[in-house]
Amino acid sequence: MSRLELRHMRKAFGGLEVLADISLRVDASEFVSILGPSGAGKSTLFQLLTGAEHGEGEMFFDGAPLDDHGRHFAFMPQRDALMPWRRILDNTTLGLEVQGLGRKAARTRVAPLFAEFGLAGFERHFPAQLSGGMRQRAALLRTVVQERDMLLLDEPFGALDALTRAAMQRWLEQMWRHHRWTALLIT
């Protein structure tokens, strides 16, 4: 059984059909990339998955109709969306705190991951004090620490220069091989 299955998804904005008969399967621990030019509907697909938009077709998660979008997905947008007034430690715990986990418990969960994400020693820094790649790693840490069933990565390295982007892609592949997250990436 696949983790995520989309059947004949369609979405139009006014008279413009953005998604037309899209079907997709993602198995557990699989990393799937969706490639396409700007305006092809990649981000719209994520909006359907997260419930931000509604379309036609069928969506299933672990064989059941997808109805509670929020509990399955951890979403990482194109920009790091770090809060400039919060230190990196507090930025990485934000999703957990929003879910109702106390600050101390959230920090306890995220602290051991800083070294693995190449951020050890930068916990007390503000986002403006980090490089673009480090900011993206902090945003990814904030995403994966939520321990959702699936990661939705919306062009997570699009804002980086070509060399940093290539390094981050290699790093993400190594992290995926280690953790075996189920992930859907658009680029």
PDB file of C-alpha atoms in Angstrom:
ATOM      1  CA  MET A   1       0.000   0.000   0.000  1.00  0.00           C
ATOM      2  CA  SER A   2       1.319   3.421  -0.871  1.00  0.00           C
ATOM      3  CA  ARG A   3       1.714   6.127   1.751  1.00  0.00           C
ATOM      4  CA  LEU A   4       0.179   8.837  -0.445  1.00  0.00           C
ATOM      5  CA  GLU A   5      -1.957   8.319  -3.497  1.00  0.00           C
ATOM      6  CA  LEU A   6      -3.577  10.950  -5.689  1.00  0.00           C
ATOM      7  CA  ARG A   7      -6.089   9.928  -8.347  1.00  0.00           C
ATOM      8  CA  HIS A   8      -7.209  12.159 -11.209  1.00  0.00           C
ATOM      9  CA  MET A   9      -6.623  15.452  -9.397  1.00  0.00           C
ATOM     10  CA  ARG A  10      -7.820  18.605 -11.118  1.00  0.00           C
ATOM     11  CA  LYS A  11      -7.653  22.229 -10.111  1.00  0.00           C
ATOM     12  CA  ALA A  12      -8.673  25.340 -11.990  1.00  0.00           C
ATOM     13  CA  PHE A  13      -8.472  28.993 -11.045  1.00  0.00           C
ATOM     14  CA  GLY A  14     -11.282  30.680 -12.939  1.00  0.00           C
ATOM     15  CA  GLY A  15     -11.004  29.387 -16.485  1.00  0.00           C
ATOM     16  CA  LEU A  16      -7.340  28.416 -16.151  1.00  0.00           C
ATOM     17  CA  GLU A  17      -6.860  24.690 -15.529  1.00  0.00           C
ATOM     18  CA  VAL A  18      -3.652  24.393 -13.488  1.00  0.00           C
ATOM     19  CA  LEU A  19      -3.792  20.661 -12.757  1.00  0.00           C
ATOM     20  CA  ALA A  20      -5.427  18.284 -15.213  1.00  0.00           C
ATOM     21  CA  ASP A  21      -5.851  14.592 -14.366  1.00  0.00           C
ATOM     22  CA  ILE A  22      -2.809  14.229 -12.092  1.00  0.00           C
ATOM     23  CA  SER A  23      -2.248  10.853 -10.446  1.00  0.00           C
ATOM     24  CA  LEU A  24       0.671  10.047  -8.152  1.00  0.00           C
ATOM     25  CA  ARG A  25       1.831   7.378  -5.696  1.00  0.00           C
ATOM     26  CA  VAL A  26       4.468   7.833  -3.005  1.00  0.00           C
ATOM     27  CA  ASP A  27       5.529   4.804  -0.981  1.00  0.00           C
ATOM     28  CA  ALA A  28       6.813   4.856   2.591  1.00  0.00           C
ATOM     29  CA  SER A  29      10.431   6.061   2.893  1.00  0.00           C
ATOM     30  CA  GLU A  30      10.414   7.163  -0.744  1.00  0.00           C
ATOM     31  CA  PHE A  31      11.782  10.536  -1.863  1.00  0.00           C
ATOM     32  CA  VAL A  32       9.857  11.780  -4.893  1.00  0.00           C
ATOM     33  CA  SER A  33      10.728  14.925  -6.824  1.00  0.00           C
ATOM     34  CA  ILE A  34       8.283  16.761  -9.047  1.00  0.00           C
ATOM     35  CA  LEU A  35       9.952  18.897 -11.691  1.00  0.00           C
ATOM     36  CA  GLY A  36       8.368  21.570 -13.819  1.00  0.00           C
ATOM     37  CA  PRO A  37       8.548  25.186 -14.944  1.00  0.00           C
ATOM     38  CA  SER A  38       7.013  28.088 -13.029  1.00  0.00           C
ATOM     39  CA  GLY A  39       3.255  28.084 -13.286  1.00  0.00           C
ATOM     40  CA  ALA A  40       2.995  24.342 -13.946  1.00  0.00           C
ATOM     41  CA  GLY A  41       0.935  23.747 -10.788  1.00  0.00           C
ATOM     42  CA  LYS A  42       3.572  22.240  -8.504  1.00  0.00           C
ATOM     43  CA  SER A  43       2.801  24.495  -5.530  1.00  0.00           C
ATOM     44  CA  THR A  44      -0.924  24.106  -6.205  1.00  0.00           C
ATOM     45  CA  LEU A  45      -0.485  20.374  -5.690  1.00  0.00           C
ATOM     46  CA  PHE A  46       0.946  21.072  -2.222  1.00  0.00           C
ATOM     47  CA  GLN A  47      -1.930  23.440  -1.486  1.00  0.00           C
ATOM     48  CA  LEU A  48      -4.346  20.599  -2.241  1.00  0.00           C
ATOM     49  CA  LEU A  49      -2.433  18.220   0.006  1.00  0.00           C
ATOM     50  CA  THR A  50      -2.354  20.651   2.933  1.00  0.00           C
ATOM     51  CA  GLY A  51      -5.994  21.625   2.525  1.00  0.00           C
ATOM     52  CA  ALA A  52      -5.206  25.243   1.627  1.00  0.00           C
ATOM     53  CA  GLU A  53      -7.018  24.715  -1.694  1.00  0.00           C
ATOM     54  CA  HIS A  54      -9.689  22.278  -2.822  1.00  0.00           C
ATOM     55  CA  GLY A  55      -9.852  20.524  -6.156  1.00  0.00           C
ATOM     56  CA  GLU A  56     -11.427  17.543  -7.836  1.00  0.00           C
ATOM     57  CA  GLY A  57     -10.168  13.978  -7.588  1.00  0.00           C
ATOM     58  CA  GLU A  58      -9.270  11.587  -4.812  1.00  0.00           C
ATOM     59  CA  MET A  59      -6.496  11.772  -2.227  1.00  0.00           C
ATOM     60  CA  PHE A  60      -5.556   8.885   0.054  1.00  0.00           C
ATOM     61  CA  PHE A  61      -3.072   8.555   2.888  1.00  0.00           C
ATOM     62  CA  ASP A  62      -2.180   5.016   4.042  1.00  0.00           C
ATOM     63  CA  GLY A  63      -5.173   3.762   2.069  1.00  0.00           C
ATOM     64  CA  ALA A  64      -7.745   6.021   3.771  1.00  0.00           C
ATOM     65  CA  PRO A  65      -9.280   9.157   2.263  1.00  0.00           C
ATOM     66  CA  LEU A  66      -7.155  12.179   3.118  1.00  0.00           C
ATOM     67  CA  ASP A  67      -9.335  14.322   5.323  1.00  0.00           C
ATOM     68  CA  ASP A  68      -7.155  15.572   8.200  1.00  0.00           C
ATOM     69  CA  HIS A  69      -4.425  17.224   6.138  1.00  0.00           C
ATOM     70  CA  GLY A  70      -2.576  18.818   9.048  1.00  0.00           C
ATOM     71  CA  ARG A  71      -1.703  15.687  10.947  1.00  0.00           C
ATOM     72  CA  HIS A  72       0.099  13.961   8.068  1.00  0.00           C
ATOM     73  CA  PHE A  73       2.335  16.631   6.560  1.00  0.00           C
ATOM     74  CA  ALA A  74       5.227  18.810   7.671  1.00  0.00           C
ATOM     75  CA  PHE A  75       5.589  21.603   5.126  1.00  0.00           C
ATOM     76  CA  MET A  76       8.730  23.549   4.264  1.00  0.00           C
ATOM     77  CA  PRO A  77       8.080  26.568   2.018  1.00  0.00           C
ATOM     78  CA  GLN A  78      10.374  28.039  -0.611  1.00  0.00           C
ATOM     79  CA  ARG A  79      11.811  30.638   1.760  1.00  0.00           C
ATOM     80  CA  ASP A  80      13.122  29.638   5.173  1.00  0.00           C
ATOM     81  CA  ALA A  81      10.408  31.733   6.924  1.00  0.00           C
ATOM     82  CA  LEU A  82      12.548  32.036  10.052  1.00  0.00           C
ATOM     83  CA  MET A  83      11.361  34.685  12.491  1.00  0.00           C
ATOM     84  CA  PRO A  84      14.143  37.318  12.560  1.00  0.00           C
ATOM     85  CA  TRP A  85      13.527  38.191  16.234  1.00  0.00           C
ATOM     86  CA  ARG A  86      13.780  34.573  17.433  1.00  0.00           C
ATOM     87  CA  ARG A  87      17.066  32.794  17.955  1.00  0.00           C
ATOM     88  CA  ILE A  88      17.692  29.682  15.840  1.00  0.00           C
ATOM     89  CA  LEU A  89      16.850  27.405  18.774  1.00  0.00           C
ATOM     90  CA  ASP A  90      13.484  29.110  19.162  1.00  0.00           C
ATOM     91  CA  ASN A  91      12.846  29.095  15.416  1.00  0.00           C
ATOM     92  CA  THR A  92      13.413  25.349  15.212  1.00  0.00           C
ATOM     93  CA  THR A  93      10.994  24.651  18.070  1.00  0.00           C
ATOM     94  CA  LEU A  94       8.245  26.895  16.703  1.00  0.00           C
ATOM     95  CA  GLY A  95       6.239  24.148  14.968  1.00  0.00           C
ATOM     96  CA  LEU A  96       6.303  21.997  18.087  1.00  0.00           C
ATOM     97  CA  GLU A  97       5.181  24.905  20.255  1.00  0.00           C
ATOM     98  CA  VAL A  98       2.317  25.702  17.868  1.00  0.00           C
ATOM     99  CA  GLN A  99       1.229  22.061  18.222  1.00  0.00           C
ATOM    100  CA  GLY A 100       1.036  22.573  21.991  1.00  0.00           C
ATOM    101  CA  LEU A 101       4.348  21.139  23.151  1.00  0.00           C
ATOM    102  CA  GLY A 102       5.867  23.221  25.966  1.00  0.00           C
ATOM    103  CA  ARG A 103       8.982  25.267  25.289  1.00  0.00           C
ATOM    104  CA  LYS A 104      11.234  23.104  27.487  1.00  0.00           C
ATOM    105  CA  ALA A 105       9.994  19.836  25.957  1.00  0.00           C
ATOM    106  CA  ALA A 106      10.354  21.273  22.444  1.00  0.00           C
ATOM    107  CA  ARG A 107      13.947  22.356  23.145  1.00  0.00           C
ATOM    108  CA  THR A 108      14.741  18.915  24.574  1.00  0.00           C
ATOM    109  CA  ARG A 109      13.466  17.270  21.378  1.00  0.00           C
ATOM    110  CA  VAL A 110      15.324  19.568  18.974  1.00  0.00           C
ATOM    111  CA  ALA A 111      18.658  19.978  20.841  1.00  0.00           C
ATOM    112  CA  PRO A 112      20.242  16.639  19.840  1.00  0.00           C
ATOM    113  CA  LEU A 113      19.630  17.369  16.149  1.00  0.00           C
ATOM    114  CA  PHE A 114      21.674  20.570  15.932  1.00  0.00           C
ATOM    115  CA  ALA A 115      24.962  18.733  15.369  1.00  0.00           C
ATOM    116  CA  GLU A 116      23.443  16.432  12.752  1.00  0.00           C
ATOM    117  CA  PHE A 117      22.067  19.433  10.859  1.00  0.00           C
ATOM    118  CA  GLY A 118      25.409  21.282  10.982  1.00  0.00           C
ATOM    119  CA  LEU A 119      24.072  23.906  13.371  1.00  0.00           C
ATOM    120  CA  ALA A 120      25.870  23.045  16.632  1.00  0.00           C
ATOM    121  CA  GLY A 121      27.113  26.234  18.247  1.00  0.00           C
ATOM    122  CA  PHE A 122      24.582  28.408  16.403  1.00  0.00           C
ATOM    123  CA  GLU A 123      21.561  27.754  18.619  1.00  0.00           C
ATOM    124  CA  ARG A 124      21.720  31.232  20.200  1.00  0.00           C
ATOM    125  CA  HIS A 125      22.299  33.094  16.911  1.00  0.00           C
ATOM    126  CA  PHE A 126      19.640  35.065  15.075  1.00  0.00           C
ATOM    127  CA  PRO A 127      18.760  34.145  11.456  1.00  0.00           C
ATOM    128  CA  ALA A 128      20.557  37.215  10.052  1.00  0.00           C
ATOM    129  CA  GLN A 129      23.797  35.855  11.532  1.00  0.00           C
ATOM    130  CA  LEU A 130      23.643  32.622   9.487  1.00  0.00           C
ATOM    131  CA  SER A 131      24.453  31.855   5.873  1.00  0.00           C
ATOM    132  CA  GLY A 132      21.660  30.997   3.440  1.00  0.00           C
ATOM    133  CA  GLY A 133      22.490  27.283   3.596  1.00  0.00           C
ATOM    134  CA  MET A 134      22.496  27.285   7.394  1.00  0.00           C
ATOM    135  CA  ARG A 135      19.144  29.064   7.433  1.00  0.00           C
ATOM    136  CA  GLN A 136      17.695  26.402   5.129  1.00  0.00           C
ATOM    137  CA  ARG A 137      19.056  23.630   7.367  1.00  0.00           C
ATOM    138  CA  ALA A 138      17.406  25.345  10.353  1.00  0.00           C
ATOM    139  CA  ALA A 139      14.119  25.514   8.431  1.00  0.00           C
ATOM    140  CA  LEU A 140      14.402  21.833   7.506  1.00  0.00           C
ATOM    141  CA  LEU A 141      15.170  20.965  11.131  1.00  0.00           C
ATOM    142  CA  ARG A 142      12.046  22.871  12.199  1.00  0.00           C
ATOM    143  CA  THR A 143      10.107  20.808   9.630  1.00  0.00           C
ATOM    144  CA  VAL A 144      11.399  17.296  10.388  1.00  0.00           C
ATOM    145  CA  VAL A 145      11.352  17.645  14.186  1.00  0.00           C
ATOM    146  CA  GLN A 146       7.555  17.706  13.993  1.00  0.00           C
ATOM    147  CA  GLU A 147       7.741  13.969  13.190  1.00  0.00           C
ATOM    148  CA  ARG A 148       4.888  14.011  10.692  1.00  0.00           C
ATOM    149  CA  ASP A 149       4.233  11.151   8.305  1.00  0.00           C
ATOM    150  CA  MET A 150       5.517  12.990   5.236  1.00  0.00           C
ATOM    151  CA  LEU A 151       7.657  15.998   4.351  1.00  0.00           C
ATOM    152  CA  LEU A 152       6.441  18.439   1.707  1.00  0.00           C
ATOM    153  CA  LEU A 153       9.410  20.448   0.468  1.00  0.00           C
ATOM    154  CA  ASP A 154       8.462  23.351  -1.791  1.00  0.00           C
ATOM    155  CA  GLU A 155      11.615  24.382  -3.667  1.00  0.00           C
ATOM    156  CA  PRO A 156      13.583  24.518  -0.403  1.00  0.00           C
ATOM    157  CA  PHE A 157      16.852  25.556  -2.059  1.00  0.00           C
ATOM    158  CA  GLY A 158      15.512  27.804  -4.817  1.00  0.00           C
ATOM    159  CA  ALA A 159      16.711  31.014  -3.148  1.00  0.00           C
ATOM    160  CA  LEU A 160      20.304  29.798  -2.779  1.00  0.00           C
ATOM    161  CA  ASP A 161      23.209  30.350  -5.159  1.00  0.00           C
ATOM    162  CA  ALA A 162      24.108  27.436  -7.460  1.00  0.00           C
ATOM    163  CA  LEU A 163      27.085  26.146  -5.412  1.00  0.00           C
ATOM    164  CA  THR A 164      25.236  26.290  -2.092  1.00  0.00           C
ATOM    165  CA  ARG A 165      22.166  24.718  -3.696  1.00  0.00           C
ATOM    166  CA  ALA A 166      24.214  21.790  -5.025  1.00  0.00           C
ATOM    167  CA  ALA A 167      25.838  21.280  -1.617  1.00  0.00           C
ATOM    168  CA  MET A 168      22.445  21.406   0.105  1.00  0.00           C
ATOM    169  CA  GLN A 169      20.999  18.884  -2.347  1.00  0.00           C
ATOM    170  CA  ARG A 170      23.833  16.465  -1.555  1.00  0.00           C
ATOM    171  CA  TRP A 171      23.371  17.081   2.178  1.00  0.00           C
ATOM    172  CA  LEU A 172      19.596  16.486   1.929  1.00  0.00           C
ATOM    173  CA  GLU A 173      20.193  13.220   0.073  1.00  0.00           C
ATOM    174  CA  GLN A 174      22.570  12.049   2.820  1.00  0.00           C
ATOM    175  CA  MET A 175      20.051  13.015   5.511  1.00  0.00           C
ATOM    176  CA  TRP A 176      17.283  11.161   3.674  1.00  0.00           C
ATOM    177  CA  ARG A 177      19.442   8.038   3.296  1.00  0.00           C
ATOM    178  CA  HIS A 178      20.075   8.122   7.051  1.00  0.00           C
ATOM    179  CA  HIS A 179      16.502   8.867   8.217  1.00  0.00           C
ATOM    180  CA  ARG A 180      14.445   7.383   5.359  1.00  0.00           C
ATOM    181  CA  TRP A 181      11.808  10.118   5.569  1.00  0.00           C
ATOM    182  CA  THR A 182       8.895   9.934   3.174  1.00  0.00           C
ATOM    183  CA  ALA A 183       9.253  13.144   1.187  1.00  0.00           C
ATOM    184  CA  LEU A 184       7.738  14.932  -1.770  1.00  0.00           C
ATOM    185  CA  LEU A 185       9.923  17.710  -3.205  1.00  0.00           C
ATOM    186  CA  ILE A 186       8.993  20.166  -5.901  1.00  0.00           C
ATOM    187  CA  THR A 187      11.591  22.031  -7.867  1.00  0.00           C
TER     188      THR A 187
END
